[in-house]
CSV table of C-alpha atoms and ligand atoms in Angstrom, one decimal:
chain,number,residue,atom,x,y,z
A,1,UNK,CA,0.2,0.2,0.2
A,2,UNK,CA,1.8,2.9,-1.3
A,3,UNK,CA,0.7,6.5,-0.1
A,4,UNK,CA,2.5,9.4,-2.8
A,5,UNK,CA,1.2,13.1,-2.1
A,6,UNK,CA,0.7,16.0,-4.6
A,7,UNK,CA,1.6,20.0,-4.2
A,8,UNK,CA,0.4,22.3,-6.4
A,9,UNK,CA,2.5,25.3,-6.7
A,10,UNK,CA,1.7,25.8,-10.3
A,11,UNK,CA,-0.4,29.3,-9.8
A,12,UNK,CA,0.6,32.4,-9.9
A,13,UNK,CA,-0.4,34.4,-6.6
A,14,UNK,CA,-1.5,37.3,-7.6
A,15,UNK,CA,-3.7,37.8,-4.7
A,16,UNK,CA,-1.0,38.7,-2.7
A,17,UNK,CA,1.0,41.2,-3.8
A,18,UNK,CA,5.2,40.9,-4.1
A,19,UNK,CA,7.0,40.5,-6.9
A,20,UNK,CA,7.5,36.5,-6.6
A,21,UNK,CA,4.3,34.2,-7.4
A,22,UNK,CA,4.3,34.0,-3.0
A,23,UNK,CA,4.6,29.9,-2.0
A,24,UNK,CA,9.0,31.5,-3.7
A,25,UNK,CA,8.0,34.2,-0.6
A,26,UNK,CA,9.6,33.8,2.4
A,27,UNK,CA,8.5,33.5,5.6
A,28,UNK,CA,10.5,33.0,8.8
A,29,UNK,CA,13.4,33.3,6.6
A,30,UNK,CA,12.9,30.0,4.1
A,31,UNK,CA,10.0,30.0,1.1
A,32,UNK,CA,6.4,28.7,1.6
A,33,UNK,CA,6.7,26.5,-0.7
A,34,UNK,CA,10.2,24.7,1.6
A,35,UNK,CA,8.2,24.5,4.5
A,36,UNK,CA,5.0,22.7,2.9
A,37,UNK,CA,7.4,19.6,1.3
A,38,UNK,CA,9.2,19.3,4.6
A,39,UNK,CA,5.9,19.2,6.3
A,40,UNK,CA,4.2,16.5,3.9
A,41,UNK,CA,7.9,14.5,4.1
A,42,UNK,CA,8.2,14.6,8.1
A,43,UNK,CA,4.9,12.2,7.9
A,44,UNK,CA,6.4,9.0,7.4
A,45,UNK,CA,3.9,7.5,6.3
A,46,UNK,CA,3.9,9.6,2.5
A,47,UNK,CA,6.1,7.5,0.2
A,48,UNK,CA,6.7,9.6,-2.5
A,49,UNK,CA,6.2,13.3,-4.0
A,50,UNK,CA,5.6,15.8,-6.3
A,51,UNK,CA,5.3,19.2,-6.8
A,52,UNK,CA,3.3,21.1,-10.2
A,53,UNK,CA,5.1,23.4,-10.7
A,54,UNK,CA,4.8,26.9,-12.9
A,55,UNK,CA,6.8,26.6,-16.3
A,56,UNK,CA,7.9,29.6,-15.5
A,57,UNK,CA,9.7,28.6,-11.8
A,58,UNK,CA,12.5,25.9,-12.5
A,59,UNK,CA,14.6,27.3,-11.3
A,60,UNK,CA,13.4,29.2,-7.7
A,61,UNK,CA,12.2,25.4,-7.5
A,62,UNK,CA,15.7,24.2,-7.8
A,63,UNK,CA,16.7,26.5,-4.8
A,64,UNK,CA,13.2,26.2,-3.2
A,65,UNK,CA,13.8,22.1,-3.7
A,66,UNK,CA,15.5,19.7,-0.5
A,67,UNK,CA,17.0,16.9,-1.6
A,68,UNK,CA,15.3,13.9,-0.4
A,69,UNK,CA,14.6,10.9,-2.5
A,70,UNK,CA,10.5,10.5,-1.6
A,71,UNK,CA,10.8,13.9,-3.5
A,72,UNK,CA,10.2,12.6,-7.4
A,73,UNK,CA,10.7,15.4,-10.2
A,74,UNK,CA,8.6,18.5,-10.6
A,75,UNK,CA,6.1,18.0,-12.8
A,76,UNK,CA,4.7,21.4,-15.4
A,77,UNK,CA,0.7,22.7,-14.4
A,78,UNK,CA,-2.0,24.0,-17.0
A,79,UNK,CA,-3.6,27.3,-16.2
A,80,UNK,CA,-5.8,26.7,-14.0
A,81,UNK,CA,-6.0,24.6,-10.5
A,82,UNK,CA,-8.0,20.8,-12.0
A,83,UNK,CA,-5.5,21.1,-14.6
A,84,UNK,CA,-2.8,21.2,-13.0
A,85,UNK,CA,-3.7,18.2,-10.7
A,86,UNK,CA,-5.1,16.8,-13.3
A,87,UNK,CA,-1.9,17.2,-15.3
A,88,UNK,CA,0.2,16.0,-11.5
A,89,UNK,CA,-2.1,12.6,-11.8
A,90,UNK,CA,-1.5,12.0,-15.4
A,91,UNK,CA,2.3,11.8,-14.6
A,92,UNK,CA,1.7,9.8,-11.9
A,93,UNK,CA,-0.6,7.2,-13.3
A,94,UNK,CA,2.0,5.2,-14.8
A,95,UNK,CA,3.4,3.6,-12.0
A,96,UNK,CA,0.2,4.6,-9.6
A,97,UNK,CA,0.3,4.7,-5.5
A,98,UNK,CA,-2.3,3.4,-4.0
A,99,UNK,CA,-3.2,6.1,-2.1
A,100,UNK,CA,-3.3,10.2,-3.3
A,101,UNK,CA,-3.0,13.2,-0.8
A,102,UNK,CA,-4.2,16.2,-2.7
A,103,UNK,CA,-1.8,19.6,-1.0
A,104,UNK,CA,-2.1,23.7,-1.9
A,105,UNK,CA,1.2,25.0,-1.8
A,106,UNK,CA,0.3,27.7,0.3
A,107,UNK,CA,-1.0,26.0,3.0
A,108,UNK,CA,2.8,24.8,4.8
A,109,UNK,CA,1.2,25.4,8.6
A,110,UNK,CA,-0.7,21.4,7.6
A,111,UNK,CA,-0.5,19.7,11.2
A,112,UNK,CA,0.8,16.1,11.5
A,113,UNK,CA,-2.3,15.2,12.9
A,114,UNK,CA,-4.0,16.6,10.1
A,115,UNK,CA,-1.8,14.3,7.4
A,116,UNK,CA,-2.1,10.8,8.8
A,117,UNK,CA,-5.9,11.9,9.7
A,118,UNK,CA,-7.0,11.9,6.0
A,119,UNK,CA,-4.5,9.2,4.7
A,120,UNK,CA,-6.3,7.3,8.6
A,121,UNK,CA,-9.8,8.3,7.3
A,122,UNK,CA,-9.0,5.8,3.9
A,123,UNK,CA,-8.8,3.6,5.2
A,124,UNK,CA,-12.7,3.4,5.3
A,125,UNK,CA,-13.9,6.1,3.1
A,126,UNK,CA,-12.7,6.4,-0.5
A,127,UNK,CA,-12.0,10.1,-0.2
A,128,UNK,CA,-11.0,12.7,3.0
A,129,UNK,CA,-10.5,16.4,3.5
A,130,UNK,CA,-9.1,18.4,6.4
A,131,UNK,CA,-11.8,21.1,7.3
A,132,UNK,CA,-12.5,23.5,10.2
A,133,UNK,CA,-16.3,23.3,11.1
A,134,UNK,CA,-17.1,27.7,11.1
A,135,UNK,CA,-17.4,29.1,14.0
A,136,UNK,CA,-18.2,32.8,13.7
A,137,UNK,CA,-21.8,33.9,12.8
A,138,UNK,CA,-22.3,34.5,8.9
A,139,UNK,CA,-24.0,37.4,7.3
A,140,UNK,CA,-25.6,37.5,3.7
A,141,UNK,CA,-24.5,41.5,2.7
A,142,UNK,CA,-26.8,43.6,0.9
A,143,UNK,CA,-25.5,46.9,-1.1
A,144,UNK,CA,-22.9,46.9,2.4
A,145,UNK,CA,-25.4,46.2,4.2
A,146,UNK,CA,-25.7,43.9,7.1
A,147,UNK,CA,-28.9,41.7,5.1
A,148,UNK,CA,-30.1,38.5,6.9
A,149,UNK,CA,-28.0,35.9,8.5
A,150,UNK,CA,-26.8,32.2,6.5
A,151,UNK,CA,-27.2,29.0,8.6
A,152,UNK,CA,-23.7,27.9,9.9
A,153,UNK,CA,-24.6,24.7,11.2
A,154,UNK,CA,-23.0,21.8,9.8
A,155,UNK,CA,-21.2,24.3,7.9
A,156,UNK,CA,-17.3,23.5,7.6
A,157,UNK,CA,-14.0,26.2,5.8
A,158,UNK,CA,-12.4,23.0,3.3
A,159,UNK,CA,-8.5,22.7,3.8
A,160,UNK,CA,-6.0,20.6,2.0
A,161,UNK,CA,-4.6,18.1,2.6
A,162,UNK,CA,-7.4,16.0,1.0
A,163,UNK,CA,-7.3,12.2,-0.3
A,164,UNK,CA,-8.5,9.7,-2.6
A,165,UNK,CA,-8.4,6.7,-3.5
A,166,UNK,CA,-5.3,7.0,-7.0
A,167,UNK,CA,-7.3,5.7,-9.3
A,168,UNK,CA,-10.9,6.9,-8.6
A,169,UNK,CA,-9.3,11.2,-8.6
A,170,UNK,CA,-7.8,10.0,-11.5
A,171,UNK,CA,-10.9,8.5,-13.1
A,172,UNK,CA,-12.6,11.9,-11.6
A,173,UNK,CA,-10.5,14.1,-13.4
A,174,UNK,CA,-10.5,12.7,-16.6
A,175,UNK,CA,-14.8,13.0,-16.1
A,176,UNK,CA,-14.7,16.4,-15.5
A,177,UNK,CA,-15.1,19.5,-18.0
A,178,UNK,CA,-15.8,22.1,-15.8
A,179,UNK,CA,-11.5,23.9,-15.3
A,180,UNK,CA,-13.2,25.8,-12.8
A,181,UNK,CA,-13.9,23.2,-10.8
A,182,UNK,CA,-13.7,24.3,-6.5
A,183,UNK,CA,-11.8,21.5,-5.9
A,184,UNK,CA,-10.5,17.6,-5.7
A,185,UNK,CA,-13.6,16.6,-3.1
A,186,UNK,CA,-16.0,18.3,-4.8
A,187,UNK,CA,-14.5,17.0,-8.2
A,188,UNK,CA,-14.7,13.7,-7.0
A,189,UNK,CA,-18.6,13.3,-5.0
A,190,UNK,CA,-19.2,14.7,-8.8
A,191,UNK,CA,-18.1,11.4,-8.9
A,192,UNK,CA,-20.3,9.9,-6.6
A,193,UNK,CA,-17.8,9.2,-4.1
A,194,UNK,CA,-18.5,10.2,0.0
A,195,UNK,CA,-16.0,12.3,1.3
A,196,UNK,CA,-15.0,12.1,4.6
A,197,UNK,CA,-15.2,15.7,7.1
A,198,UNK,CA,-11.6,15.4,9.0
A,199,UNK,CA,-11.9,17.7,11.8
A,200,UNK,CA,-7.8,20.0,11.0
A,201,UNK,CA,-7.3,23.4,13.0
A,202,UNK,CA,-6.9,27.4,11.4
A,203,UNK,CA,-2.8,27.3,11.9
A,204,UNK,CA,-3.7,25.3,8.4
A,205,UNK,CA,-5.4,28.4,7.1
A,206,UNK,CA,-4.4,28.7,3.7
A,207,UNK,CA,-1.5,31.9,2.7
A,208,UNK,CA,-3.2,34.7,0.2
A,209,UNK,CA,-3.5,38.0,0.6
A,210,UNK,CA,-0.4,40.2,1.5
A,211,UNK,CA,-1.7,40.2,5.3
A,212,UNK,CA,-1.8,35.9,5.5
A,213,UNK,CA,2.5,36.8,5.2
A,214,UNK,CA,2.3,38.8,8.5
A,215,UNK,CA,-0.5,36.4,10.1
A,216,UNK,CA,2.1,33.4,8.7
A,217,UNK,CA,5.0,35.4,11.0
A,218,UNK,CA,3.8,35.8,14.0
A,219,UNK,CA,2.5,32.3,14.2
A,220,UNK,CA,6.4,30.9,13.1
A,221,UNK,CA,7.0,33.3,16.0
A,222,UNK,CA,5.1,32.6,18.4
A,223,UNK,CA,5.8,29.0,17.0
A,224,UNK,CA,9.6,28.8,17.1
A,225,UNK,CA,11.5,28.0,20.0
A,226,UNK,CA,15.1,28.2,21.2
A,227,UNK,CA,17.2,26.2,22.9
A,228,UNK,CA,21.1,24.6,23.2
A,229,UNK,CA,22.2,21.8,23.8
A,230,UNK,CA,25.5,20.8,25.5
A,231,UNK,CA,28.3,18.2,24.9
A,232,UNK,CA,31.9,16.6,26.4
A,233,UNK,CA,33.6,13.7,25.4
A,234,UNK,CA,37.4,12.4,26.4
A,235,UNK,CA,39.3,9.3,23.9
A,236,UNK,CA,42.7,8.1,25.5
A,237,UNK,CA,46.0,7.4,23.0
A,238,UNK,CA,47.3,4.7,21.9
A,239,UNK,CA,49.7,3.9,19.3
A,240,UNK,CA,49.0,5.9,15.9
A,241,UNK,CA,50.1,8.1,13.3
A,242,UNK,CA,47.3,10.1,12.7
A,243,UNK,CA,43.7,11.3,14.3
A,244,UNK,CA,40.5,12.1,13.2
A,245,UNK,CA,39.5,15.3,14.8
A,246,UNK,CA,36.1,17.4,13.3
A,247,UNK,CA,35.9,15.1,10.1
A,248,UNK,CA,40.1,15.6,9.1
A,249,UNK,CA,43.1,13.4,9.6
A,250,UNK,CA,45.9,14.7,11.2
A,251,UNK,CA,49.0,12.9,11.1
A,252,UNK,CA,50.9,12.7,14.0
A,253,UNK,CA,52.1,10.2,16.1
A,254,UNK,CA,49.2,9.2,18.4
A,255,UNK,CA,45.9,7.8,17.6
A,256,UNK,CA,42.8,8.0,19.8
A,257,UNK,CA,41.4,4.7,20.3
A,258,UNK,CA,37.8,4.3,20.1
A,259,UNK,CA,34.9,1.9,18.7
A,260,UNK,CA,34.8,3.7,15.8
A,261,UNK,CA,36.9,6.0,14.7
A,262,UNK,CA,37.0,7.8,17.8
A,263,UNK,CA,37.0,12.2,16.4
A,264,UNK,CA,36.3,12.8,20.0
A,265,UNK,CA,34.7,16.5,19.1
A,266,UNK,CA,32.7,15.4,16.7
A,267,UNK,CA,30.8,12.8,19.1
A,268,UNK,CA,30.2,15.9,21.6
A,269,UNK,CA,29.3,17.7,18.7
A,270,UNK,CA,27.2,14.8,18.1
A,271,UNK,CA,25.7,14.3,21.3
A,272,UNK,CA,25.2,18.4,22.0
A,273,UNK,CA,22.8,18.2,19.3
A,274,UNK,CA,20.5,15.2,20.8
A,275,UNK,CA,20.7,17.1,24.1
A,276,UNK,CA,19.6,20.4,22.7
A,277,UNK,CA,16.9,17.9,20.9
A,278,UNK,CA,15.8,16.4,24.0
A,279,UNK,CA,16.8,12.8,22.2
A,280,UNK,CA,19.4,11.1,24.3
A,281,UNK,CA,22.7,10.8,23.5
A,282,UNK,CA,24.4,9.4,20.9
A,283,UNK,CA,25.3,6.1,23.0
A,284,UNK,CA,21.6,5.2,22.3
A,285,UNK,CA,21.7,6.3,19.1
A,286,UNK,CA,25.0,4.5,17.9
A,287,UNK,CA,26.1,1.5,20.9
A,288,UNK,CA,29.5,1.1,20.9
A,289,UNK,CA,28.1,-2.8,21.6
A,290,UNK,CA,27.2,-3.1,18.2
A,291,UNK,CA,30.0,-4.0,15.8
A,292,UNK,CA,28.3,-2.2,12.7
A,293,UNK,CA,29.8,0.9,14.7
A,294,UNK,CA,33.2,-0.5,14.4
A,295,UNK,CA,35.0,2.1,13.0
A,296,UNK,CA,32.1,3.9,11.5
A,297,UNK,CA,33.4,7.6,10.2
A,298,UNK,CA,31.9,9.8,13.4
A,299,UNK,CA,30.0,11.7,9.8
A,300,UNK,CA,27.0,8.6,10.2
A,301,UNK,CA,26.5,10.0,13.9
A,302,UNK,CA,26.9,14.1,13.8
A,303,UNK,CA,23.9,13.3,9.8
A,304,UNK,CA,21.4,11.5,12.0
A,305,UNK,CA,21.6,13.7,15.1
A,306,UNK,CA,20.9,16.7,12.4
A,307,UNK,CA,17.9,14.6,10.5
A,308,UNK,CA,16.3,14.2,13.6
A,309,UNK,CA,16.9,19.0,12.9
A,310,UNK,CA,15.0,18.4,10.5
A,311,UNK,CA,12.2,15.7,10.9
A,312,UNK,CA,11.4,17.8,13.7
A,313,UNK,CA,10.9,21.1,11.4
A,314,UNK,CA,14.3,22.4,12.8
A,315,UNK,CA,17.2,24.3,12.0
A,316,UNK,CA,20.6,25.0,13.6
A,317,UNK,CA,21.4,28.0,14.5
A,318,UNK,CA,24.9,27.8,15.8
A,319,UNK,CA,27.7,25.1,17.2
A,320,UNK,CA,30.5,26.2,18.7
A,321,UNK,CA,33.6,23.4,19.0
A,322,UNK,CA,36.3,23.2,22.2
A,323,UNK,CA,38.3,20.8,21.4
A,324,UNK,CA,41.6,20.5,24.6
A,325,UNK,CA,45.2,19.0,23.8
A,326,UNK,CA,48.0,19.7,24.0
A,327,UNK,CA,49.0,18.2,21.0
A,328,UNK,CA,48.7,17.5,18.0
A,329,UNK,CA,47.9,22.0,17.0
A,330,UNK,CA,45.0,22.3,16.1
A,331,UNK,CA,44.8,26.1,14.3
A,332,UNK,CA,46.5,25.7,11.2
A,333,UNK,CA,43.0,22.5,10.8
A,334,UNK,CA,40.1,24.5,12.2
A,335,UNK,CA,39.6,25.8,9.1
A,336,UNK,CA,39.2,22.4,6.9
A,337,UNK,CA,37.3,21.7,10.4
A,338,UNK,CA,35.0,23.8,9.9
A,339,UNK,CA,34.2,23.5,6.4
A,340,UNK,CA,33.9,19.5,7.1
A,341,UNK,CA,31.3,19.4,9.5
A,342,UNK,CA,29.4,22.7,8.2
A,343,UNK,CA,29.6,20.4,4.4
A,344,UNK,CA,28.2,17.6,7.0
A,345,UNK,CA,25.4,19.6,8.4
A,346,UNK,CA,25.0,21.1,5.1
A,347,UNK,CA,24.7,24.8,6.1
A,348,UNK,CA,26.8,27.9,5.9
A,349,UNK,CA,30.2,27.7,7.2
A,350,UNK,CA,29.4,30.9,9.5
A,351,UNK,CA,27.3,28.6,11.5
A,352,UNK,CA,31.0,26.6,12.5
A,353,UNK,CA,32.6,27.5,15.1
A,354,UNK,CA,36.1,25.7,16.2
A,355,UNK,CA,38.6,26.9,18.2
A,356,UNK,CA,41.1,25.5,20.7
A,357,UNK,CA,42.8,25.1,23.8
A,358,UNK,CA,45.3,23.6,25.9
A,359,UNK,CA,45.3,22.9,29.4
A,360,UNK,CA,48.9,23.8,30.6
A,361,UNK,CA,49.9,20.8,31.1
A,362,UNK,CA,47.4,19.9,34.0
A,363,UNK,CA,45.5,17.0,34.0
A,364,UNK,CA,45.2,14.0,31.9
A,365,UNK,CA,44.7,16.3,28.3
A,366,UNK,CA,48.0,18.1,30.4
A,367,UNK,CA,49.6,14.6,30.4
A,368,UNK,CA,48.9,14.1,27.1
A,369,UNK,CA,46.8,11.4,28.0
A,370,UNK,CA,43.8,11.7,25.5
A,371,UNK,CA,41.5,14.4,24.1
A,372,UNK,CA,38.8,15.8,24.7
A,373,UNK,CA,36.7,18.2,23.8
A,374,UNK,CA,33.6,20.8,24.4
A,375,UNK,CA,30.5,21.4,21.9
A,376,UNK,CA,27.3,23.8,22.1
A,377,UNK,CA,24.9,24.6,19.6
A,378,UNK,CA,22.2,26.5,19.4
A,379,UNK,CA,18.7,25.0,17.3
A,380,UNK,CA,16.0,26.1,16.8
A,381,UNK,CA,12.0,24.2,16.4
B,1,MG,MG1,32.8,9.6,21.9
């Protein structure tokens, strides 16, 4: 049973103002579409994601799309939303998934609960859509005056994702002759499919007008929190010819002993990240009792920690590492270490600091029995 998702991002967003199509404009320093893609990829039940884009937006899209094996190549859309969805479905029809979620690019605040609930509803119904009950009183307007009330009993505001069994919604789109069709739930109903209303929440609003951008920024500033984490590690020297620190090999007349490559500074950094996330420590994620990690490149550990930040919708703000040893000299390698860490962590090098100190010949580091490392990170969740 495979579940795919289709993000519709082919519109021009003319009501939002501004130069760029709205889905490529930034909120909280990141394009809306990048946030929407991440929200869907965070859902482990989504096996494949495709994005329908405007033909003029290919370069914009390339700059926006993350690297993820579940994200397929973009699909060129049409002039109206219904046509774009149809083109998206047709492009997936060769190797069709069982279920498909259709989602608006301009709804970056969709919750994991809404995505999961829509997928879940497809077990019992051919269609399902995220929606919220209308709570405000509704009034008809006549000549600028308040006229008759509209009964809001059983009225819901439709959102996305809207989910369907793939073959059925594709058939509904093929049968549709109205390019201005409201949404996929409407087409499904026209094809005789019952569509379950799945209660979502108001945060999953569609960014449409200039005011909505301000609302989105407010929502983000409430949602974001800054966290710090710290890590500490020690490895002893053993006989050898090099040490590996922050992913850089330094020729030396000893090596560091350990189960993996004994990259003490990368271990401290990895632990600092797990600490900021409150997700345990490196030993829990990669037990030294498991033969798999023997001699392992510690980059694997750091990549996992970074993946956890991203999975929780966060970003790394900065990392500061201090290596404590008398020898080898760290200074000449510090820049290469920053570069290597930035590469592994997929962040700009300006966010990474690597520095070193001796311990004035005091203690185990002073007696050159081993190397200690401290790391502090700050992340935004
Ligand atoms: Mg270690």
